[in-house]
Every structure is written in C-alpha cells, then in structure tokens.
Amino acid sequence: MAGGSFVVTFLFYVFLSMGSSSAVVTLEEKHLSMAFEEGYTQLFGDGNLMLLGDGKTVHIALDERTGAGFASQDLYLHGFFSASIKLPSDYAAGVVVAFYLSNGDVFEKTHDELDFEFLGNIRGKEWRIQTNVYGNGSTATGREERYELWFDPTEDYHRYSILWSENLIVFYVDGTPIREIIRNEAMAREFPAKPMSLYATIWDGSSWATSGGRYKVDYRRAPYVAEFADLVLSGCVVNPIDHSPACGSATALRRRGAPAISPAQRRAMEGIRLKHMTYSYCYDRQRYPVAPPECVVDPDEAKRFGGRHRRGSRRRRPAIPAGRADAAF
C-alpha cells in the first residue's frame, strides 16, 4: 500500500460521515495532498514528466515525440480524488489533458471509467471540459457531458474532483458540483463498480478534440505543459490480486453510501449547468430519439437545448508505449 494510505483512507470515511458541503471544503482546505512518489508512478512520457519543488507539483508535457502521464500506485474501490490543474495557454488546438479513474488495464472488455477531459482550442477560444461515465464496458454510450468553463484555466490552478461511491458519482470544479450520477435500476450493471486507478495524461487528440478534428496540434508551439498540484487520493485501497478491500470500513462505506449534495450546492450546480453546459447525451435526440432510461430530464435544461442536439465526441485512443496495456483509454 502506498505511504500515507491509512491516514487518507481514515479521513475519507470521516468525509463520508459528514454533510457533503462541509466534507468537500474540509478536504480541500486541509490540502490532504501527497508527494508524487508517495502515491503515484510515471505511466509514459520519459522526460516529459517533471517533478517540482517538494515533489507535490507535477508537470506533464506534449511534444512531437510523445505525450506523458502518471497513475496511482494503488487501486481504489470508491473514494474522493482531486487535483489542482493549470492548462497550457495560447493556441492549444488538438491537445487533450485528462484526469480520470479507469481499470482498462485490468478489464479490457468490461472496464469502468470516470473522466475529466480538457479539450484545447484555437487562440481566442477557451478550453472546454467534458465528463464521461463508462461502466462495465459501456463505451458506446459514454454518457458524455460537455461544458464551457467560466474562468480561464490557463491563468491559475483550479481544482477538479471526483467523488465515487457505491450509489453516487459527483464531479466538482473548485468545490462546486457540476454533475451528479445516481445509481438506478436503468443503469443496471453499467454503473462503475470495479476497483480503479487514478490517471493523469496529456496527449494528441488532433483527430477529434477541436471542431471535430478540423484544427490539429501545432508542434511548432510545443511543448504543451499541463501542471498538476495538490493531488489527493482518498479512498478504499484494494488488493491488486484478488481486489479485496484493504480498509476495514468497506462494509460501513457500502452501508452508509455517500453524502447528498447540499441545497446550496445543488443551486450552484443547476446554475452552472444552465449557463455553461453545451452538450449532454440525455438531450441528444439525433443519437437517442428517446432519452436513455437512466436520464432524469430537467425541463429547464431540455428547453435550453431545444431538441437540436450535437453529437458527443467519440474519442480515439492515444498511443501507449510498447509493452503496456491500454491503461489510459
């Protein structure tokens, strides 16, 4: 088990026993981050990964040779995962930065995945953010949502967090939820339920990431550097062989579940979604003439899209170094 895992795991269960609003703030205010070598390992990229300062800040770069990425040393079954990220500035068309949970290297055909994907753009246009939810190999569905950012993610660090429990998934930006997925019968076995690792990558998505592939990565402007800090791994570590939980409170976690979103957080989330969400698979009538059964259609959101929905992106796999399974996507 990675160093500090016992303390972080204990704090995660304290977090689950509190109200959602105060819990998220507590985790972020206390900066329960760890040095890179305590909880992470380089995934690919050779010299394109650099540790700075006390080892708690990580720079990963994309150039004409390769991208870069890192992964958690442990597998987790549920938890709270967070990072402060600063994205490359200026022209970044075709560049994709991802912060996500996945078990694709273990379950090739039935993998689970929870994604924050940051999609670069041409000069003068902002980065976009996409969240994806894959469960039990449901890559054809993807459950994508895309948002415009309401700040410049290249000027300073902003915190992106994923809460994952047995029955609830929440994506947060700077402590404010932007998306909530509640497990229901309609999702059946497609709710992520197997142990996952945490990953962070930067790679070339020229074929689809910006205007459907119209604008490519311009390597004359390379390297493109994404900065990660305040990395938090707070969850239930599992044995990589038999996937048994190493934390003693797994049963309590399943019984208690995750905290509900507070009324204030829900109002903030609804405001962000109404103002900044630009795509949701639930409102894509071209792709789904009838909304998928797990979708809870919000009348205000539906009115905003007006039935004329663009298709979500279909991601292409980045190049993974020889000798590795496709752990990233």
Short mmCIF file of C-alpha atoms in Angstrom, two decimals:
data_model
loop_
_atom_site.label_atom_id
_atom_site.label_comp_id
_atom_site.label_asym_id
_atom_site.label_seq_id
_atom_site.Cartn_x
_atom_site.Cartn_y
_atom_site.Cartn_z
CA MET A 1 0.00 0.00 0.00
CA ALA A 2 1.30 3.49 -0.84
CA GLY A 3 2.68 5.58 2.01
CA GLY A 4 0.05 7.56 3.90
CA SER A 5 -2.82 5.40 2.61
CA PHE A 6 -4.06 4.52 6.09
CA VAL A 7 -4.38 8.17 7.12
CA VAL A 8 -6.00 9.20 3.84
CA THR A 9 -8.40 6.26 3.95
CA PHE A 10 -9.43 7.11 7.50
CA LEU A 11 -10.09 10.71 6.51
CA PHE A 12 -12.19 9.53 3.59
CA TYR A 13 -14.55 7.72 5.94
CA VAL A 14 -14.71 10.79 8.17
CA PHE A 15 -15.59 12.68 4.99
CA LEU A 16 -18.40 10.25 4.18
CA SER A 17 -19.90 10.61 7.64
CA MET A 18 -20.19 14.40 7.27
CA GLY A 19 -22.51 16.52 5.20
CA SER A 20 -21.40 16.92 1.59
CA SER A 21 -20.77 20.66 1.59
CA SER A 22 -18.60 20.74 4.70
CA ALA A 23 -16.85 17.50 3.74
CA VAL A 24 -15.59 18.71 0.39
CA VAL A 25 -14.47 22.01 1.85
CA THR A 26 -12.67 20.21 4.68
CA LEU A 27 -10.73 18.00 2.30
CA GLU A 28 -9.69 20.92 0.14
CA GLU A 29 -8.98 23.36 2.95
CA LYS A 30 -6.68 20.90 4.69
CA HIS A 31 -4.88 20.08 1.42
CA LEU A 32 -4.56 16.39 2.13
CA SER A 33 -2.17 16.03 -0.76
CA MET A 34 0.80 13.74 -1.01
CA ALA A 35 4.14 13.90 -2.76
CA PHE A 36 4.22 12.22 -6.15
CA GLU A 37 6.46 9.37 -5.02
CA GLU A 38 4.15 8.56 -2.09
CA GLY A 39 1.17 7.68 -4.24
CA TYR A 40 1.95 7.79 -7.96
CA THR A 41 4.14 6.36 -10.68
CA GLN A 42 5.02 7.56 -14.17
CA LEU A 43 2.90 5.90 -16.84
CA PHE A 44 4.65 7.03 -20.05
CA GLY A 45 6.47 10.02 -21.50
CA ASP A 46 10.12 9.58 -20.43
CA GLY A 47 11.47 13.09 -19.80
CA ASN A 48 8.10 14.74 -20.43
CA LEU A 49 7.17 14.32 -16.77
CA MET A 50 8.88 16.65 -14.29
CA LEU A 51 8.57 16.97 -10.51
CA LEU A 52 8.96 20.40 -8.99
CA GLY A 53 9.58 21.81 -5.53
CA ASP A 54 8.83 19.28 -2.82
CA GLY A 55 7.58 16.69 -5.30
CA LYS A 56 3.93 17.71 -4.89
CA THR A 57 3.76 19.54 -8.22
CA VAL A 58 3.92 17.56 -11.46
CA HIS A 59 4.35 18.92 -14.98
CA ILE A 60 3.45 16.67 -17.91
CA ALA A 61 4.20 17.78 -21.46
CA LEU A 62 3.20 17.00 -25.04
CA ASP A 63 5.74 17.49 -27.83
CA GLU A 64 6.36 16.00 -31.27
CA ARG A 65 7.87 12.86 -29.67
CA THR A 66 5.27 11.88 -27.11
CA GLY A 67 2.78 12.93 -24.50
CA ALA A 68 3.10 11.98 -20.84
CA GLY A 69 1.09 10.56 -17.99
CA PHE A 70 1.12 9.19 -14.47
CA ALA A 71 -1.03 6.81 -12.43
CA SER A 72 -1.76 5.98 -8.81
CA GLN A 73 0.25 3.15 -7.33
CA ASP A 74 -2.89 1.62 -5.83
CA LEU A 75 -6.32 0.51 -6.99
CA TYR A 76 -9.32 2.03 -5.20
CA LEU A 77 -12.89 0.91 -4.66
CA HIS A 78 -14.73 4.22 -4.17
CA GLY A 79 -13.24 7.43 -2.86
CA PHE A 80 -12.58 11.14 -3.34
CA PHE A 81 -9.94 12.04 -5.93
CA SER A 82 -8.79 15.57 -6.62
CA ALA A 83 -6.13 17.73 -8.26
CA SER A 84 -5.41 21.40 -8.87
CA ILE A 85 -4.66 21.75 -12.59
CA LYS A 86 -3.33 24.56 -14.76
CA LEU A 87 -3.70 24.03 -18.50
CA PRO A 88 -1.41 25.08 -21.39
CA SER A 89 -2.03 28.64 -22.60
CA ASP A 90 -2.31 30.26 -26.03
CA TYR A 91 -3.01 28.01 -29.04
CA ALA A 92 -3.81 24.51 -27.77
CA ALA A 93 -6.00 23.03 -30.52
CA GLY A 94 -5.94 19.23 -30.58
CA VAL A 95 -4.38 18.96 -27.11
CA VAL A 96 -6.20 16.74 -24.62
CA VAL A 97 -5.47 16.72 -20.89
CA ALA A 98 -7.26 14.06 -18.85
CA PHE A 99 -7.76 13.42 -15.13
CA TYR A 100 -9.68 10.22 -14.59
CA LEU A 101 -10.29 6.87 -12.94
CA SER A 102 -10.08 3.68 -15.01
CA ASN A 103 -9.49 -0.07 -14.83
CA GLY A 104 -8.96 -0.59 -18.56
CA ASP A 105 -5.63 -2.32 -18.00
CA VAL A 106 -7.35 -4.99 -15.86
CA PHE A 107 -10.76 -5.33 -17.52
CA GLU A 108 -10.11 -4.85 -21.22
CA LYS A 109 -13.67 -5.52 -22.44
CA THR A 110 -15.69 -4.62 -19.34
CA HIS A 111 -13.78 -1.63 -18.00
CA ASP A 112 -15.16 1.24 -15.92
CA GLU A 113 -14.04 4.86 -16.27
CA LEU A 114 -14.82 8.30 -14.85
CA ASP A 115 -13.27 11.17 -16.81
CA PHE A 116 -12.49 14.81 -16.68
CA GLU A 117 -11.28 15.61 -20.22
CA PHE A 118 -9.95 19.06 -21.05
CA LEU A 119 -10.12 19.87 -24.75
CA GLY A 120 -7.78 22.52 -26.15
CA ASN A 121 -8.80 25.18 -28.64
CA ILE A 122 -7.51 27.74 -31.13
CA ARG A 123 -6.23 31.10 -29.93
CA GLY A 124 -9.00 33.32 -28.63
CA LYS A 125 -11.30 30.44 -27.70
CA GLU A 126 -11.45 28.81 -24.31
CA TRP A 127 -10.66 25.25 -23.31
CA ARG A 128 -13.73 23.05 -22.89
CA ILE A 129 -14.33 20.40 -20.28
CA GLN A 130 -16.01 17.04 -20.82
CA THR A 131 -17.09 14.43 -18.29
CA ASN A 132 -17.59 10.80 -19.29
CA VAL A 133 -19.00 7.83 -17.39
CA TYR A 134 -18.27 4.31 -18.61
CA GLY A 135 -19.50 1.28 -16.73
CA ASN A 136 -18.81 -2.38 -17.45
CA GLY A 137 -17.53 -1.66 -20.96
CA SER A 138 -20.33 0.73 -21.96
CA THR A 139 -18.05 2.77 -24.23
CA ALA A 140 -20.69 3.01 -26.95
CA THR A 141 -22.88 5.03 -24.59
CA GLY A 142 -20.21 7.11 -22.90
CA ARG A 143 -22.74 9.27 -21.02
CA GLU A 144 -20.85 12.40 -22.07
CA GLU A 145 -21.49 15.94 -20.93
CA ARG A 146 -19.54 18.98 -22.12
CA TYR A 147 -19.25 22.45 -20.60
CA GLU A 148 -17.74 25.83 -21.32
CA LEU A 149 -15.53 27.00 -18.49
CA TRP A 150 -16.49 30.19 -16.67
CA PHE A 151 -12.84 31.09 -15.99
CA ASP A 152 -9.53 30.93 -17.82
CA PRO A 153 -7.98 27.58 -16.80
CA THR A 154 -4.57 28.64 -18.11
CA GLU A 155 -4.08 31.63 -15.79
CA ASP A 156 -4.13 29.80 -12.47
CA TYR A 157 -4.74 26.45 -10.85
CA HIS A 158 -8.33 25.25 -10.45
CA ARG A 159 -9.42 22.18 -8.50
CA TYR A 160 -11.19 19.27 -10.19
CA SER A 161 -12.58 16.46 -8.04
CA ILE A 162 -14.43 13.17 -8.42
CA LEU A 163 -16.48 11.60 -5.65
CA TRP A 164 -17.30 7.95 -6.34
CA SER A 165 -19.33 5.73 -4.02
CA GLU A 166 -21.43 2.62 -4.48
CA ASN A 167 -24.53 4.62 -5.44
CA LEU A 168 -23.36 8.12 -6.32
CA ILE A 169 -20.82 9.88 -8.54
CA VAL A 170 -20.24 13.63 -8.38
CA PHE A 171 -17.89 15.77 -10.48
CA TYR A 172 -16.73 19.02 -8.83
CA VAL A 173 -14.95 22.13 -10.10
CA ASP A 174 -13.45 24.33 -7.38
CA GLY A 175 -15.63 22.58 -4.79
CA THR A 176 -18.88 23.15 -6.69
CA PRO A 177 -20.64 20.11 -8.16
CA ILE A 178 -21.27 20.26 -11.90
CA ARG A 179 -22.65 16.77 -12.45
CA GLU A 180 -24.34 14.10 -10.33
CA ILE A 181 -24.95 10.47 -11.34
CA ILE A 182 -27.18 8.46 -9.03
CA ARG A 183 -27.20 4.70 -9.45
CA ASN A 184 -30.59 3.39 -10.52
CA GLU A 185 -32.11 0.23 -11.96
CA ALA A 186 -32.00 1.63 -15.51
CA MET A 187 -28.20 1.70 -15.48
CA ALA A 188 -28.16 -1.90 -14.28
CA ARG A 189 -24.57 -3.19 -14.49
CA GLU A 190 -23.30 -0.06 -16.25
CA PHE A 191 -22.66 1.91 -13.05
CA PRO A 192 -18.88 1.83 -12.37
CA ALA A 193 -18.42 -0.77 -9.68
CA LYS A 194 -14.96 -2.34 -10.03
CA PRO A 195 -11.70 -1.08 -8.47
CA MET A 196 -9.98 1.65 -10.49
CA SER A 197 -6.68 3.52 -10.59
CA LEU A 198 -6.32 7.28 -10.95
CA TYR A 199 -4.62 8.63 -14.07
CA ALA A 200 -3.47 11.97 -15.48
CA THR A 201 -2.35 12.30 -19.11
CA ILE A 202 -1.66 14.78 -21.88
CA TRP A 203 -1.87 13.57 -25.48
CA ASP A 204 -2.58 14.40 -29.12
CA GLY A 205 -6.30 14.35 -29.91
CA SER A 206 -5.97 16.09 -33.29
CA SER A 207 -8.37 13.68 -34.96
CA TRP A 208 -11.39 14.83 -32.91
CA ALA A 209 -10.73 17.18 -30.00
CA THR A 210 -11.13 20.61 -31.68
CA SER A 211 -14.02 21.21 -34.10
CA GLY A 212 -14.21 17.53 -34.93
CA GLY A 213 -10.57 17.35 -35.98
CA ARG A 214 -10.51 20.48 -38.11
CA TYR A 215 -7.74 22.04 -36.02
CA LYS A 216 -4.67 19.94 -35.20
CA VAL A 217 -1.87 20.17 -32.65
CA ASP A 218 0.73 22.70 -33.85
CA TYR A 219 4.05 21.26 -32.70
CA ARG A 220 5.86 24.48 -33.59
CA ARG A 221 4.35 25.76 -30.33
CA ALA A 222 5.37 22.71 -28.29
CA PRO A 223 5.92 21.73 -25.60
CA TYR A 224 2.40 21.98 -24.23
CA VAL A 225 2.64 21.69 -20.44
CA ALA A 226 -0.14 20.78 -18.02
CA GLU A 227 0.58 21.43 -14.33
CA PHE A 228 -0.84 19.30 -11.51
CA ALA A 229 -0.65 20.11 -7.79
CA ASP A 230 -2.41 19.25 -4.51
CA LEU A 231 -3.01 15.66 -5.60
CA VAL A 232 -5.48 13.86 -3.34
CA LEU A 233 -6.06 10.11 -3.19
CA SER A 234 -8.68 9.46 -0.52
CA GLY A 235 -10.45 6.13 -0.73
CA CYS A 236 -10.55 2.42 -0.10
CA VAL A 237 -7.37 0.73 -1.33
CA VAL A 238 -7.88 -2.82 -2.63
CA ASN A 239 -5.58 -5.78 -3.07
CA PRO A 240 -4.44 -5.80 -6.73
CA ILE A 241 -4.58 -9.61 -6.89
CA ASP A 242 -7.99 -10.53 -5.51
CA HIS A 243 -9.47 -7.00 -5.25
CA SER A 244 -10.32 -7.45 -1.59
CA PRO A 245 -10.53 -4.14 0.31
CA ALA A 246 -7.55 -3.28 2.49
CA CYS A 247 -9.59 -0.80 4.52
CA GLY A 248 -11.54 -2.09 7.48
CA SER A 249 -14.54 0.15 6.86
CA ALA A 250 -15.61 -1.17 3.47
CA THR A 251 -18.82 -2.62 4.89
CA ALA A 252 -19.64 0.64 6.62
CA LEU A 253 -18.94 2.50 3.39
CA ARG A 254 -21.39 0.34 1.47
CA ARG A 255 -24.00 0.73 4.17
CA ARG A 256 -23.62 4.47 4.61
CA GLY A 257 -23.06 5.43 0.99
CA ALA A 258 -22.05 8.96 0.06
CA PRO A 259 -23.46 12.22 1.39
CA ALA A 260 -26.15 14.04 -0.51
CA ILE A 261 -25.44 17.32 -2.26
CA SER A 262 -26.46 20.21 -0.03
CA PRO A 263 -29.27 22.58 -1.13
CA ALA A 264 -26.75 25.39 -1.68
CA GLN A 265 -24.51 23.15 -3.75
CA ARG A 266 -27.46 21.95 -5.81
CA ARG A 267 -28.50 25.52 -6.62
CA ALA A 268 -24.95 26.30 -7.69
CA MET A 269 -24.79 23.15 -9.82
CA GLU A 270 -28.08 23.95 -11.53
CA GLY A 271 -26.85 27.45 -12.34
CA ILE A 272 -23.62 26.17 -13.89
CA ARG A 273 -25.43 23.56 -15.94
CA LEU A 274 -27.97 26.03 -17.28
CA LYS A 275 -25.35 28.62 -18.20
CA HIS A 276 -22.36 26.53 -19.25
CA MET A 277 -23.37 23.01 -20.29
CA THR A 278 -23.15 22.76 -24.08
CA TYR A 279 -23.85 19.05 -24.59
CA SER A 280 -25.49 16.20 -22.71
CA TYR A 281 -26.18 12.76 -24.09
CA CYS A 282 -29.56 12.88 -22.35
CA TYR A 283 -30.70 15.64 -24.74
CA ASP A 284 -29.08 14.34 -27.92
CA ARG A 285 -32.16 13.40 -29.92
CA GLN A 286 -30.14 12.55 -33.01
CA ARG A 287 -28.20 9.97 -31.09
CA TYR A 288 -31.08 8.92 -28.82
CA PRO A 289 -34.57 9.68 -30.22
CA VAL A 290 -35.80 8.58 -26.80
CA ALA A 291 -33.66 9.63 -23.85
CA PRO A 292 -31.78 6.71 -22.23
CA PRO A 293 -33.83 5.32 -19.34
CA GLU A 294 -31.46 6.48 -16.60
CA CYS A 295 -31.74 10.12 -17.68
CA VAL A 296 -33.69 12.45 -15.41
CA VAL A 297 -34.72 15.14 -17.89
CA ASP A 298 -34.63 18.62 -16.41
CA PRO A 299 -37.25 20.85 -18.10
CA ASP A 300 -35.01 23.93 -17.99
CA GLU A 301 -32.05 22.05 -19.43
CA ALA A 302 -34.24 20.46 -22.11
CA LYS A 303 -35.66 23.86 -23.05
CA ARG A 304 -32.15 25.26 -23.44
CA PHE A 305 -31.16 22.57 -25.91
CA GLY A 306 -34.45 22.83 -27.76
CA GLY A 307 -34.20 19.38 -29.29
CA ARG A 308 -31.35 20.32 -31.64
CA HIS A 309 -28.51 18.42 -30.08
CA ARG A 310 -24.99 17.97 -31.32
CA ARG A 311 -23.40 14.58 -31.06
CA GLY A 312 -20.87 13.92 -28.33
CA SER A 313 -17.29 13.31 -29.32
CA ARG A 314 -16.01 9.81 -29.92
CA ARG A 315 -12.53 9.59 -28.52
CA ARG A 316 -9.64 7.93 -30.31
CA ARG A 317 -7.05 6.02 -28.35
CA PRO A 318 -3.75 7.79 -27.67
CA ALA A 319 -0.54 5.97 -28.37
CA ILE A 320 0.52 3.84 -25.39
CA PRO A 321 4.21 2.90 -25.06
CA ALA A 322 5.17 -0.55 -26.28
CA GLY A 323 4.87 -3.24 -23.66
CA ARG A 324 1.96 -1.62 -21.81
CA ALA A 325 -1.68 -2.46 -21.95
CA ASP A 326 -4.01 0.39 -22.85
CA ALA A 327 -4.24 1.71 -19.33
CA ALA A 328 -5.24 5.20 -20.34
CA PHE A 329 -8.23 4.77 -22.59
#
